[in-house]
Tab-separated table of C-alpha atoms in Angstrom:
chain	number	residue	atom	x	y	z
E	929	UNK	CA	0.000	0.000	0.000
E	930	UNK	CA	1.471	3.697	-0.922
E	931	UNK	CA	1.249	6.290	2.098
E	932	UNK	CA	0.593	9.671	0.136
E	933	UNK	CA	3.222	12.352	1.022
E	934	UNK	CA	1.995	14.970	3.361
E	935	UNK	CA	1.755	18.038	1.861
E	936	UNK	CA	4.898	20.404	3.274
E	937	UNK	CA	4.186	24.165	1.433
E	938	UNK	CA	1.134	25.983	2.777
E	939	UNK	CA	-0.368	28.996	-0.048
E	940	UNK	CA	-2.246	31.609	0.820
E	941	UNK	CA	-5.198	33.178	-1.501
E	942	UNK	CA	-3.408	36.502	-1.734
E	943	UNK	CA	-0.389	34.586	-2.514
E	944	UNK	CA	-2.140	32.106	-5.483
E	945	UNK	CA	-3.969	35.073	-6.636
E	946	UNK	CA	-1.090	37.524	-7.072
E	947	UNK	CA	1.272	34.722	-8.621
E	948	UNK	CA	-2.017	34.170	-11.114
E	949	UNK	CA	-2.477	37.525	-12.084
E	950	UNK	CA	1.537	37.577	-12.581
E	951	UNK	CA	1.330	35.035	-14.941
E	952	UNK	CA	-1.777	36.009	-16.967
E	953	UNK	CA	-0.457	39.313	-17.945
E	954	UNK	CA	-2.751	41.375	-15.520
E	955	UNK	CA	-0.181	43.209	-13.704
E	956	UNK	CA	0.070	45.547	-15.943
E	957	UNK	CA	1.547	45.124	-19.953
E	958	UNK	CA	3.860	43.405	-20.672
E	959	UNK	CA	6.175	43.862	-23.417
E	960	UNK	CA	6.942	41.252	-26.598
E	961	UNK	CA	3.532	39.726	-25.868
E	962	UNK	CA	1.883	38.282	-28.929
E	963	UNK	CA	-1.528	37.425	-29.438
E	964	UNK	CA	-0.630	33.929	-29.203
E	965	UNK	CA	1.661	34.246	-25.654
E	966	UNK	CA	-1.597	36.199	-24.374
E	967	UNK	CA	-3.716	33.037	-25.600
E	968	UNK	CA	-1.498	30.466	-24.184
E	969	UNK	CA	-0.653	32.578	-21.109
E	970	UNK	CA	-4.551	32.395	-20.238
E	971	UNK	CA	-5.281	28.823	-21.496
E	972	UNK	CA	-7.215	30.021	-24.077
E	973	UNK	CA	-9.693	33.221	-24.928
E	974	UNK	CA	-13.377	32.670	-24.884
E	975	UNK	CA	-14.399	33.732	-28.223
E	976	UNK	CA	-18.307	32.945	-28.425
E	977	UNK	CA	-17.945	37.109	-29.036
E	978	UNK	CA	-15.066	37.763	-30.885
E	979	UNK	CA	-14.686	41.204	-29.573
E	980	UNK	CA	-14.244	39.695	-26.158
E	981	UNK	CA	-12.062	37.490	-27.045
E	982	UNK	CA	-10.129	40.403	-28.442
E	983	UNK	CA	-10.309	42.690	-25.602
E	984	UNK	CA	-9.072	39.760	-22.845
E	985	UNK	CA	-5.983	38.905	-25.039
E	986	UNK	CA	-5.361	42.831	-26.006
E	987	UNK	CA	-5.504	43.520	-22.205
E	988	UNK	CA	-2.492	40.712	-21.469
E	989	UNK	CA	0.151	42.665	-24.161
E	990	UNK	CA	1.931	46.485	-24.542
E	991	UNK	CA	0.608	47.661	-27.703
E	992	UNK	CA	-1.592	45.024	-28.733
E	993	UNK	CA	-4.897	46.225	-30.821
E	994	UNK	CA	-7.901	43.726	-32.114
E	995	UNK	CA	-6.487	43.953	-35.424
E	996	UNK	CA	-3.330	42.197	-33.955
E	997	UNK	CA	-5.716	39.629	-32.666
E	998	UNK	CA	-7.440	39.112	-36.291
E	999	UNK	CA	-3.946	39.080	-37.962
E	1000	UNK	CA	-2.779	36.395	-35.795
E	1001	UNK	CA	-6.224	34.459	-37.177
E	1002	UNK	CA	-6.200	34.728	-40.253
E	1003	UNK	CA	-3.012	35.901	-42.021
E	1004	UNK	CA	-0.595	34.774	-39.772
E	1005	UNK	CA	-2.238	32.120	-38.710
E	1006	UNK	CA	-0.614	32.062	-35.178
E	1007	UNK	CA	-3.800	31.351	-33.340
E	1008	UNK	CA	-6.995	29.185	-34.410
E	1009	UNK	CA	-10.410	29.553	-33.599
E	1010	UNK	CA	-12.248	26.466	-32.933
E	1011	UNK	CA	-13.950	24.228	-29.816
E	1012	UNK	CA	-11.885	24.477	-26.520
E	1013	UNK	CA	-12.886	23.751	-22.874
E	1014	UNK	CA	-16.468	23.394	-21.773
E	1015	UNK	CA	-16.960	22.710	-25.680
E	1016	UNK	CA	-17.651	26.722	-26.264
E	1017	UNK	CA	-15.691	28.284	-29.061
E	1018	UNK	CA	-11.976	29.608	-28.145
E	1019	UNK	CA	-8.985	31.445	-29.422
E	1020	UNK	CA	-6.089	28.716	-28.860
E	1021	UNK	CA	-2.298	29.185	-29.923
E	1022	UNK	CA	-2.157	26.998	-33.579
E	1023	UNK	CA	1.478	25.614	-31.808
E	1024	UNK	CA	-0.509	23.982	-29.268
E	1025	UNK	CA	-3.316	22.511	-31.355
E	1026	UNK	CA	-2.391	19.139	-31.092
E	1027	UNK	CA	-1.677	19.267	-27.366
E	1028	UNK	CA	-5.508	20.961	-26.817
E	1029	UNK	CA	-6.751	18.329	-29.483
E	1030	UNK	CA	-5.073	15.277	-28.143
E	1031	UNK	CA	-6.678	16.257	-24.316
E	1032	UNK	CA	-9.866	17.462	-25.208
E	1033	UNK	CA	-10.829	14.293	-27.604
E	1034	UNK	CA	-10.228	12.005	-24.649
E	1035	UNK	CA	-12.201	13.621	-22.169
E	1036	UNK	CA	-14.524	11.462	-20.932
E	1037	UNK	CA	-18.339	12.294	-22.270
E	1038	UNK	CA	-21.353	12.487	-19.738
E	1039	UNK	CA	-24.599	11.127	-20.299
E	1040	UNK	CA	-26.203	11.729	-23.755
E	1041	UNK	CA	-28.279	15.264	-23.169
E	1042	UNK	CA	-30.447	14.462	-26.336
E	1043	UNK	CA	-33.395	12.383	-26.651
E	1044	UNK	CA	-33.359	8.938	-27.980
E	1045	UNK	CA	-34.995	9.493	-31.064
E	1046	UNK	CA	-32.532	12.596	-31.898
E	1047	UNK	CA	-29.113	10.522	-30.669
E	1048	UNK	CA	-26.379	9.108	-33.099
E	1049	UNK	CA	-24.590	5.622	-32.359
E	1050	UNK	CA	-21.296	5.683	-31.867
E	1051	UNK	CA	-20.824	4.079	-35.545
E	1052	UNK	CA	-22.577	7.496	-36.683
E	1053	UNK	CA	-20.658	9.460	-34.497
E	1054	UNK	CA	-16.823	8.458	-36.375
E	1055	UNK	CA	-18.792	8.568	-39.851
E	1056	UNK	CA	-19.739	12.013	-39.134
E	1057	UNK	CA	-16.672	13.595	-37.947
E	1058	UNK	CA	-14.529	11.937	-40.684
E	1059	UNK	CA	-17.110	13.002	-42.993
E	1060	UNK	CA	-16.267	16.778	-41.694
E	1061	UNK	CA	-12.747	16.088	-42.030
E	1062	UNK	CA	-12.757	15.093	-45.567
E	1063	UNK	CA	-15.103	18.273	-46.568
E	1064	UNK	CA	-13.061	20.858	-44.738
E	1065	UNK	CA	-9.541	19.242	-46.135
E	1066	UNK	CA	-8.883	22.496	-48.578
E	1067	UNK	CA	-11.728	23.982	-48.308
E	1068	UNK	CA	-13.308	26.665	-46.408
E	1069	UNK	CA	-17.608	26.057	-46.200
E	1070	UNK	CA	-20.471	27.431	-44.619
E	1071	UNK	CA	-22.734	25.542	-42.007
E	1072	UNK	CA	-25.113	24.543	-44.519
E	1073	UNK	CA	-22.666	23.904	-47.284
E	1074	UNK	CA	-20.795	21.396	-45.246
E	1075	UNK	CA	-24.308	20.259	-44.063
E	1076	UNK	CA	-24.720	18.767	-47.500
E	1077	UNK	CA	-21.547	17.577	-47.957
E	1078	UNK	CA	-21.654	15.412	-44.801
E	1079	UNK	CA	-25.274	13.497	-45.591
E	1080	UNK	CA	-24.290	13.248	-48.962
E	1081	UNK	CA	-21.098	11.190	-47.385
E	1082	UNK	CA	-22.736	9.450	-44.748
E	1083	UNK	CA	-26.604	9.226	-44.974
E	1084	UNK	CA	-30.342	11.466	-45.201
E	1085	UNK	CA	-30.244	9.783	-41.323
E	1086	UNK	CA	-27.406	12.917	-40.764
E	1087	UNK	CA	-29.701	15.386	-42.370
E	1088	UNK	CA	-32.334	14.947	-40.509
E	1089	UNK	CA	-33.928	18.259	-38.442
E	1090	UNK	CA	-34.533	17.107	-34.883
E	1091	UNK	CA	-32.178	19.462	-33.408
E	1092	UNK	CA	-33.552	22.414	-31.433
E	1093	UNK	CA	-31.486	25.420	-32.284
E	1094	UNK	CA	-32.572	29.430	-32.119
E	1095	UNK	CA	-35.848	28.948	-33.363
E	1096	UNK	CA	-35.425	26.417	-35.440
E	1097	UNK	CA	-34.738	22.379	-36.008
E	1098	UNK	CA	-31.244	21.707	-36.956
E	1099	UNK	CA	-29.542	18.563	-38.773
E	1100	UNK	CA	-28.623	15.502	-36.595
E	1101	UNK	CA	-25.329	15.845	-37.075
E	1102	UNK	CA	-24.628	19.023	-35.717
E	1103	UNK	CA	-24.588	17.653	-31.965
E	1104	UNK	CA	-21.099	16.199	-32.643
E	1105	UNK	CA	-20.462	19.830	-34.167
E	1106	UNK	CA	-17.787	20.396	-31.488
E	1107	UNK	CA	-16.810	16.879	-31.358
E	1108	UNK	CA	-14.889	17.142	-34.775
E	1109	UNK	CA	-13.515	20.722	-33.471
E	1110	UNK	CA	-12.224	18.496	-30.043
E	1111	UNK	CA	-11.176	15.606	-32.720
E	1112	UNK	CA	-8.804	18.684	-34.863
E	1113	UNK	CA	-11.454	17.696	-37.684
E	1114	UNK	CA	-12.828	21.315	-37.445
E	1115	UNK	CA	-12.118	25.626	-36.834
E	1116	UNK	CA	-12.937	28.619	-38.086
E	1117	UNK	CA	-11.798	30.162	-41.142
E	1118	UNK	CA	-12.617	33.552	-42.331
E	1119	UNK	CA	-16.174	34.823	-42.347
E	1120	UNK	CA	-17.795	34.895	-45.444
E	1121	UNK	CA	-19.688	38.093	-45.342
E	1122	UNK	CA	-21.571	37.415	-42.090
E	1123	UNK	CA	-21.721	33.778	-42.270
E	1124	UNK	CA	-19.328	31.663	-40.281
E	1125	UNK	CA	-17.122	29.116	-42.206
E	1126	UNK	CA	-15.462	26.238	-41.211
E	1127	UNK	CA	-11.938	24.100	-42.408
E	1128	UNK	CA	-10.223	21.708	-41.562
E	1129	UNK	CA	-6.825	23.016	-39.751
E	1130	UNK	CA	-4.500	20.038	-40.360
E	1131	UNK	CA	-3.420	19.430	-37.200
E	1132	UNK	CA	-2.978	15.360	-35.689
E	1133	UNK	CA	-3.943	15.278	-32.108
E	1134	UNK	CA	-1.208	14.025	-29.245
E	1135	UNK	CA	-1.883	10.386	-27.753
E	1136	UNK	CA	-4.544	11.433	-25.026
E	1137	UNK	CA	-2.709	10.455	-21.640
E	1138	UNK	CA	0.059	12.487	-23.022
E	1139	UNK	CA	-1.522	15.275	-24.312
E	1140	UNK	CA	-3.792	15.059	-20.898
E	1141	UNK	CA	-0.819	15.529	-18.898
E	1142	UNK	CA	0.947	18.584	-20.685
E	1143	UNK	CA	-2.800	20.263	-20.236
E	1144	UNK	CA	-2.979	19.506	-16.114
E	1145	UNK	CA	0.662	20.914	-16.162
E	1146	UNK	CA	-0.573	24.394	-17.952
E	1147	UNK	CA	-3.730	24.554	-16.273
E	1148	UNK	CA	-1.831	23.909	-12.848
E	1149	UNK	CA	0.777	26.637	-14.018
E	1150	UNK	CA	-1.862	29.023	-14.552
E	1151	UNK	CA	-4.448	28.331	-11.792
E	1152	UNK	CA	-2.460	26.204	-9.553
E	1153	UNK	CA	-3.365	25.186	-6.431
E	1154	UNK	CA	-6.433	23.752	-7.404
E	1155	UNK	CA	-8.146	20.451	-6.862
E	1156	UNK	CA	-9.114	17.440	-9.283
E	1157	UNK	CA	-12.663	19.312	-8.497
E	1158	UNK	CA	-11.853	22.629	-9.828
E	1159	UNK	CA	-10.100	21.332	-13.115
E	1160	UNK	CA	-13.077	19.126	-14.044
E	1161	UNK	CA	-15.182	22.181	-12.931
E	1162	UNK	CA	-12.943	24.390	-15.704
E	1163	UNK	CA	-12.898	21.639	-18.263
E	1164	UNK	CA	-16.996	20.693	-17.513
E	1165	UNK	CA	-15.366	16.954	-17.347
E	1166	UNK	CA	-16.524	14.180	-14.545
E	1167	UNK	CA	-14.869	14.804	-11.049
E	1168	UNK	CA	-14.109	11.116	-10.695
E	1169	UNK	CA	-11.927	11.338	-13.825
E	1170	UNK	CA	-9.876	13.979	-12.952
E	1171	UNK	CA	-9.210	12.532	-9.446
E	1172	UNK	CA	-7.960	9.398	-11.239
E	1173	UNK	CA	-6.110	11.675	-13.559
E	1174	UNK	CA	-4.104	14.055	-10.893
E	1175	UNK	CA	-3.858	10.860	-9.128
E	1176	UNK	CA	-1.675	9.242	-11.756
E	1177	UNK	CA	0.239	12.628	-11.958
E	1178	UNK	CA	1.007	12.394	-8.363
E	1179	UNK	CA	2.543	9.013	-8.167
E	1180	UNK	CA	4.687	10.014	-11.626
E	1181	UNK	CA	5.631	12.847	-9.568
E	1182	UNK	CA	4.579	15.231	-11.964
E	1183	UNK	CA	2.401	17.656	-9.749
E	1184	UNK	CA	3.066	18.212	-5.774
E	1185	UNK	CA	0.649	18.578	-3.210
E	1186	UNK	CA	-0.251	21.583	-1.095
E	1187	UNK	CA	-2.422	23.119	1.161
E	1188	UNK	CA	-4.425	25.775	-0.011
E	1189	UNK	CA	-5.883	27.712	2.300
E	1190	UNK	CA	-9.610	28.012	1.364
E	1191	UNK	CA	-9.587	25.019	-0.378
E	1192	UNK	CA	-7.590	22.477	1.436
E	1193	UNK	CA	-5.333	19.838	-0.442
E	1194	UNK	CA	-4.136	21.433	-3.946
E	1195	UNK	CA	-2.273	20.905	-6.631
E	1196	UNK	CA	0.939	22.173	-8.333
E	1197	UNK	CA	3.465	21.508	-10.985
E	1198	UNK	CA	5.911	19.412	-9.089
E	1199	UNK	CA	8.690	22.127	-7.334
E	1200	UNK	CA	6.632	25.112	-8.894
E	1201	UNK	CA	6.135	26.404	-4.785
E	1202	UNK	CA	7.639	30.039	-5.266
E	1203	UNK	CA	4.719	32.601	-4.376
E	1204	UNK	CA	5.156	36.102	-4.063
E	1205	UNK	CA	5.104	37.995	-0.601
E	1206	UNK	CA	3.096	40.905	-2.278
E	1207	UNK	CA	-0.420	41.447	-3.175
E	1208	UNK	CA	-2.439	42.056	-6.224
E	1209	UNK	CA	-2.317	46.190	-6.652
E	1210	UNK	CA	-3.734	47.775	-9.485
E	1211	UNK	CA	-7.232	48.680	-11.485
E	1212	UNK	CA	-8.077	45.743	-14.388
E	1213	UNK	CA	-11.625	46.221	-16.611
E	1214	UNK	CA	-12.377	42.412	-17.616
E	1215	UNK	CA	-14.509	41.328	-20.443
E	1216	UNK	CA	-17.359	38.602	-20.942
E	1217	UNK	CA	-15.922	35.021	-19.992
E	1218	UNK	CA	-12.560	36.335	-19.668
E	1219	UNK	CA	-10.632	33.168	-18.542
E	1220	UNK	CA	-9.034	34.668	-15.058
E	1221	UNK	CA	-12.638	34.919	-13.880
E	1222	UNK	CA	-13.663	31.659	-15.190
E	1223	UNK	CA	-10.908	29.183	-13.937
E	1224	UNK	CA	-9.564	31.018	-11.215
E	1225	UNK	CA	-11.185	29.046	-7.737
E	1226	UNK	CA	-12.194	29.468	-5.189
E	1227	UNK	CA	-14.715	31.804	-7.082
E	1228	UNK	CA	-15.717	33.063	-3.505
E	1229	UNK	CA	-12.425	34.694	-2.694
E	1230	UNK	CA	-12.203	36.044	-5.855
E	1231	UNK	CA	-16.250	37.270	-6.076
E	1232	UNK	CA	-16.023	38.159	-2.431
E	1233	UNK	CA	-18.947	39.862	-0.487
E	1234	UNK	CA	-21.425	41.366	-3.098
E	1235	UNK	CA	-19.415	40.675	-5.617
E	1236	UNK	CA	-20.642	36.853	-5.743
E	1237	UNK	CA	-24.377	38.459	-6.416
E	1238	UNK	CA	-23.702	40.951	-8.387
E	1239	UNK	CA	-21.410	40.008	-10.636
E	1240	UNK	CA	-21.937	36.132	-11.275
E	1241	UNK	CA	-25.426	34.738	-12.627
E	1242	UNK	CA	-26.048	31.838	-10.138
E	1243	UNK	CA	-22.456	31.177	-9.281
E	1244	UNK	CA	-21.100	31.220	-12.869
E	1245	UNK	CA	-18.461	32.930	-13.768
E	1246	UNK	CA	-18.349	35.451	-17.248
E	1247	UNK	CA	-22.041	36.691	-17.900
E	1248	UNK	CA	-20.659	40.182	-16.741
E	1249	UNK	CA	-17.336	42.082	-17.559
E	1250	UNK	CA	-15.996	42.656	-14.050
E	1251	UNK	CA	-13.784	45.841	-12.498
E	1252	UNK	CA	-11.105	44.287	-10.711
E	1253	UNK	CA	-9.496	46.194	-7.865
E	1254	UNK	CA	-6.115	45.031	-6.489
E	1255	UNK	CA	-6.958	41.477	-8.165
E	1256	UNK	CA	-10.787	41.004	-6.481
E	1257	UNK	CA	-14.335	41.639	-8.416
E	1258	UNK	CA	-14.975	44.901	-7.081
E	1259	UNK	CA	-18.053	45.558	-9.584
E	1260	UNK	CA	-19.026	45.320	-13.303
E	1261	UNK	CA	-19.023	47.140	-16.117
E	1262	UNK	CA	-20.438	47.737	-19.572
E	1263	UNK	CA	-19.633	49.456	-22.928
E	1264	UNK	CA	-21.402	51.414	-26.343
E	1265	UNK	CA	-20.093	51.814	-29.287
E	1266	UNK	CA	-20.736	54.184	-32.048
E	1267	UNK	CA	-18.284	54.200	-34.773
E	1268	UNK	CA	-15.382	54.857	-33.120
E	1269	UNK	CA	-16.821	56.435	-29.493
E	1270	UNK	CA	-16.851	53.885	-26.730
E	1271	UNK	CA	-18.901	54.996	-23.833
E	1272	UNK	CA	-17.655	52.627	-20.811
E	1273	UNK	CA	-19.746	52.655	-17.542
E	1274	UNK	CA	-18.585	51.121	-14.357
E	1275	UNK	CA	-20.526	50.201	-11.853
E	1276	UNK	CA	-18.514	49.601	-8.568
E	1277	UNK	CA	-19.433	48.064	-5.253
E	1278	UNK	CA	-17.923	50.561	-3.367
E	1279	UNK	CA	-16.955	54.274	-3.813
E	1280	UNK	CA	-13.757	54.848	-5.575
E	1281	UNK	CA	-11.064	57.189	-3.945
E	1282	UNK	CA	-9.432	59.360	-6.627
E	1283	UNK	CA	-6.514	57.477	-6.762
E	1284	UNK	CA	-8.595	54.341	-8.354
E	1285	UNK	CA	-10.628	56.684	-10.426
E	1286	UNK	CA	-7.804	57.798	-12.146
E	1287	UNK	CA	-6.275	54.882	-12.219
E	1288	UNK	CA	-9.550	53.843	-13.896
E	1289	UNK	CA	-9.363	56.656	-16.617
E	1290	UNK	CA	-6.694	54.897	-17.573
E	1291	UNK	CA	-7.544	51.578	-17.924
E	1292	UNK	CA	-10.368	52.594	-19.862
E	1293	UNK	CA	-8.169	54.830	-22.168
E	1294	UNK	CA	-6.168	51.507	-22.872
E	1295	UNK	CA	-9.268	49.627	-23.692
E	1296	UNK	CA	-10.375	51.807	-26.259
E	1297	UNK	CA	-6.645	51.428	-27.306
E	1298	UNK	CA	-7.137	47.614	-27.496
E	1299	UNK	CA	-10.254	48.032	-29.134
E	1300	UNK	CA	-9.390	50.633	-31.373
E	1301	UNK	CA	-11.684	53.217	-30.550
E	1302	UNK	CA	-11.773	56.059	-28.327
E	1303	UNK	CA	-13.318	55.013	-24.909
E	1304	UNK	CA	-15.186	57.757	-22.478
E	1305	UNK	CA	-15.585	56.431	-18.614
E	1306	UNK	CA	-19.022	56.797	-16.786
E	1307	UNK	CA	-18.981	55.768	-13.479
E	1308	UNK	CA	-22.633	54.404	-12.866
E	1309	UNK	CA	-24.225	54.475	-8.975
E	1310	UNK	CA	-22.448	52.087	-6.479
E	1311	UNK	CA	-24.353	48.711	-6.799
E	1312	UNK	CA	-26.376	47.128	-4.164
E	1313	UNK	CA	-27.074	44.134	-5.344
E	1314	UNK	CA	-27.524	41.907	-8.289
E	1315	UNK	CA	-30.984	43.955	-9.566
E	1316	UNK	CA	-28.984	47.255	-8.920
C-alpha cells in the first residue's frame, strides 16, 4: 500500500492570486507579448464574441490592438479559432493545437443530453466527424454547405432536423459539431460576409494520456493550487476522472501537493512552490468570460462579499465584464459603441477614492486602445445588489 506524502508548502489566496495575475499578464503590460503568448498565457480566450475574445488577449500585451488579434487568425495564422474547454468556441495558440486536441478528444463524455430518437450511435458518431474532415480538407464552407456535404457522405439519417437550435430544427449531425472541433477535424476560417465558415486546420492530435498531462501541467501553471474538483469544474469533465487523472500525476511525480488555504489539499506543478510575498495592486476592466474569472477558484475569494451576487449569474463565472481592484471583483461594467466612441460605464461596489478613479481613466483609455476606438468612462451608482 502507498502512504501519500503529506503536503509540506502551505499557499495563501493573496499569494495564489497575485502569482495568477503575474502570470496572466494582468499586472500591468507586458512587453513582446503576442496574441498567441496572451492566448497560451490564459489557457485560451473565450471567443463565443469575438470582440471579447479580443479585448481579454489585447488587455495581457503592450501595444496590442484587435487587429493584432485578427492578424494572428487569419493571415498569420498564429492562433486558431475552434472548440476548446467546456466545448464553447476559443482562441487557442495553432502551436498547441495538437496538445488541446489530443486532451480534449479524450475527455470522458457524460450522459447523452439528447433524446433517444434525436441521438447518433457511436458508428454514426466516427462517420460524421470523418465526414467533416474530408469536406473541410482544402476547403473553407459554410454551415449549410458542409451540411450537404456530410449526408451526402454518410446518410439522409445525418440530415435529418430534430435538433432544437434558435428557433429552429437543426440537422442531426450538428450535436457532434464540437466533437470534430475536439477531434482537430474542425475551426474557423474567415467569415464569409456574415456567415461563419469552417476548415479543416491540419493538425494530428497528441496520444490522449500524453496530451492530458501537458494540459494539467498548464492549467496547474496558470491556476495552480487547485483540486481534481476545480479542473473538471474548468474543463466541464466528470470529477471522478480527474481525481484518477491528478492521481496518476502524483505518483509520476509530476504535480506536488499543497495546502491551499480556502480550499484544502491542492495541486501544483511538481517544485513550482515560489509565491510572491506581495499582493495584487492595481485597477483591471475584464470582459465577458474572460478566462481569469472563469478558472480562477475558489470563485468566492475572488467574487467576495457582493461581488458573488452581483457580478456572477447563479455562481457562474463570465455573464458580466468585471472591475477588478487590487486582483478582487470589485463591480461590473459595460460598454457602447458608435463608430469609433466607446462609452464605458462602471458600476462599482464601493466608492472609488481618486486614486482608483484615475487609475480607472486609464484603464479605460487603454481599452479603447485595445479596441481601437476612443473610450469615455461613466462611473454608474455604487451597486447594491444583483438587480442594482
Amino acid at each position: 500500500m502507498t502512504t501519500r506524502a503529506r503536503a509540506t508548502v502551505t499557499v495563501t489566496w493573496p499569494e495564489a492570486n497575485a502569482r495568477r495575475s503575474a502570470r496572466q499578464h494582468l499586472c500591468g503590460p507586458v512587453p513582446a507579448v503576442s496574441p498567441a503568448d496572451a492566448a497560451r498565457a490564459m489557457l485560451g480566450a473565450h471567443a463565443q464574441v469575438l470582440s471579447a475574445a479580443e479585448l481579454s488577449v489585447g488587455l495581457r500585451g503592450e501595444g496590442l490592438t484587435r487587429t493584432d488579434v485578427r492578424t494572428a487568425l487569419w493571415t498569420d495564422r498564429t492562433l486558431v479559432k475552434t472548440f476548446g474547454p467546456r466545448g464553447t468556441v476559443h482562441l487557442l495558440p495553432a502551436a498547441d493545437l495538437p496538445m488541446w486536441t489530443g486532451a480534449l478528444s479524450a475527455v470522458p463524455t457524460g450522459p447523452n443530453p439528447f433524446p433517444r430518437d434525436t441521438r447518433m450511435t457511436p458508428g454514426q458518431v466516427e462517420e460524421v466527424v470523418a465526414a467533416i474532415g474530408e469536406a473541410l480538407t482544402g476547403a473553407e464552407l459554410t454551415v449549410d454547405e458542409l451540411s450537404e456535404e456530410v449526408v451526402a457522405r454518410t446518410g439522409p439519417w445525418a440530415g435529418d432536423l430534430v435538433m432544437p437550435g434558435f428557433q429552429q430544427m437543426w440537422p442531426r449531425w450538428r450535436q457532434v459539431l464540437h466533437l470534430a472541433g475536439h477531434r482537430g477535424a474542425l475551426a474557423y476560417a474567415p467569415n464569409r460576409g456574415r456567415r461563419a465558415t469552417y476548415t479543416n486546420p491540419g493538425y494530428t492530435p497528441l496520444p490522449g494520456p500524453r496530451a492530458q498531462a501537458a494540459l494539467v501541467e498548464r492549467y496547474l501553471y496558470a491556476y495552480g493550487p487547485a483540486t481534481p474538483a476545480h479542473f473538471a469544474r474548468w474543463l466541464a469533465a466528470p470529477k471522478r476522472w480527474a481525481d484518477g487523472l491528478f492521481a496518476s500525476l502524483a505518483a509520476s511525480g509530476a504535480i506536488e501537493e499543497v495546502v491551499f488555504e480556502d480550499a484544502g489539499p491542492s495541486w501544483v506543478v511538481a517544485g513550482d512552490t515560489d509565491f510572491a510575498a506581495g499582493p495584487v495592486r492595481g485597477v483591471r476592466l475584464l470582459p465577458y468570460f474572460d478566462a481569469f474569472t472563469i478558472a480562477s477558484q475558489p470563485r468566492e475569494r475572488l467574487f467576495p462579499g457582493r461581488a458573488f451576487e452581483r457580478a456572477l449569474a447563479g455562481g457562474q463565472a463570465g455573464n458580466y465584464p468585471v472591475l477588478l481592484v487590487d486582483g478582487t471583483v470589485a463591480g461590473v461594467w459595460h460598454q457602447r459603441r458608435s463608430g469609433r466612441r466607446i462609452a464605458v460605464t462602471v458600476e462599482p461596489l464601493e466608492p472609488l477614492p481618486a486614486a482608483r478613479l484615475r487609475a480607472l481613466e486609464d484603464e479605460v483609455e487603454r481599452v479603447g486602445a485595445i479596441m481601437e476606438g476612443r473610450a469615455e468612462l461613466a462611473v454608474g451608482p455604487v451597486t447594491v445588489g444583483p438587480h442594482a
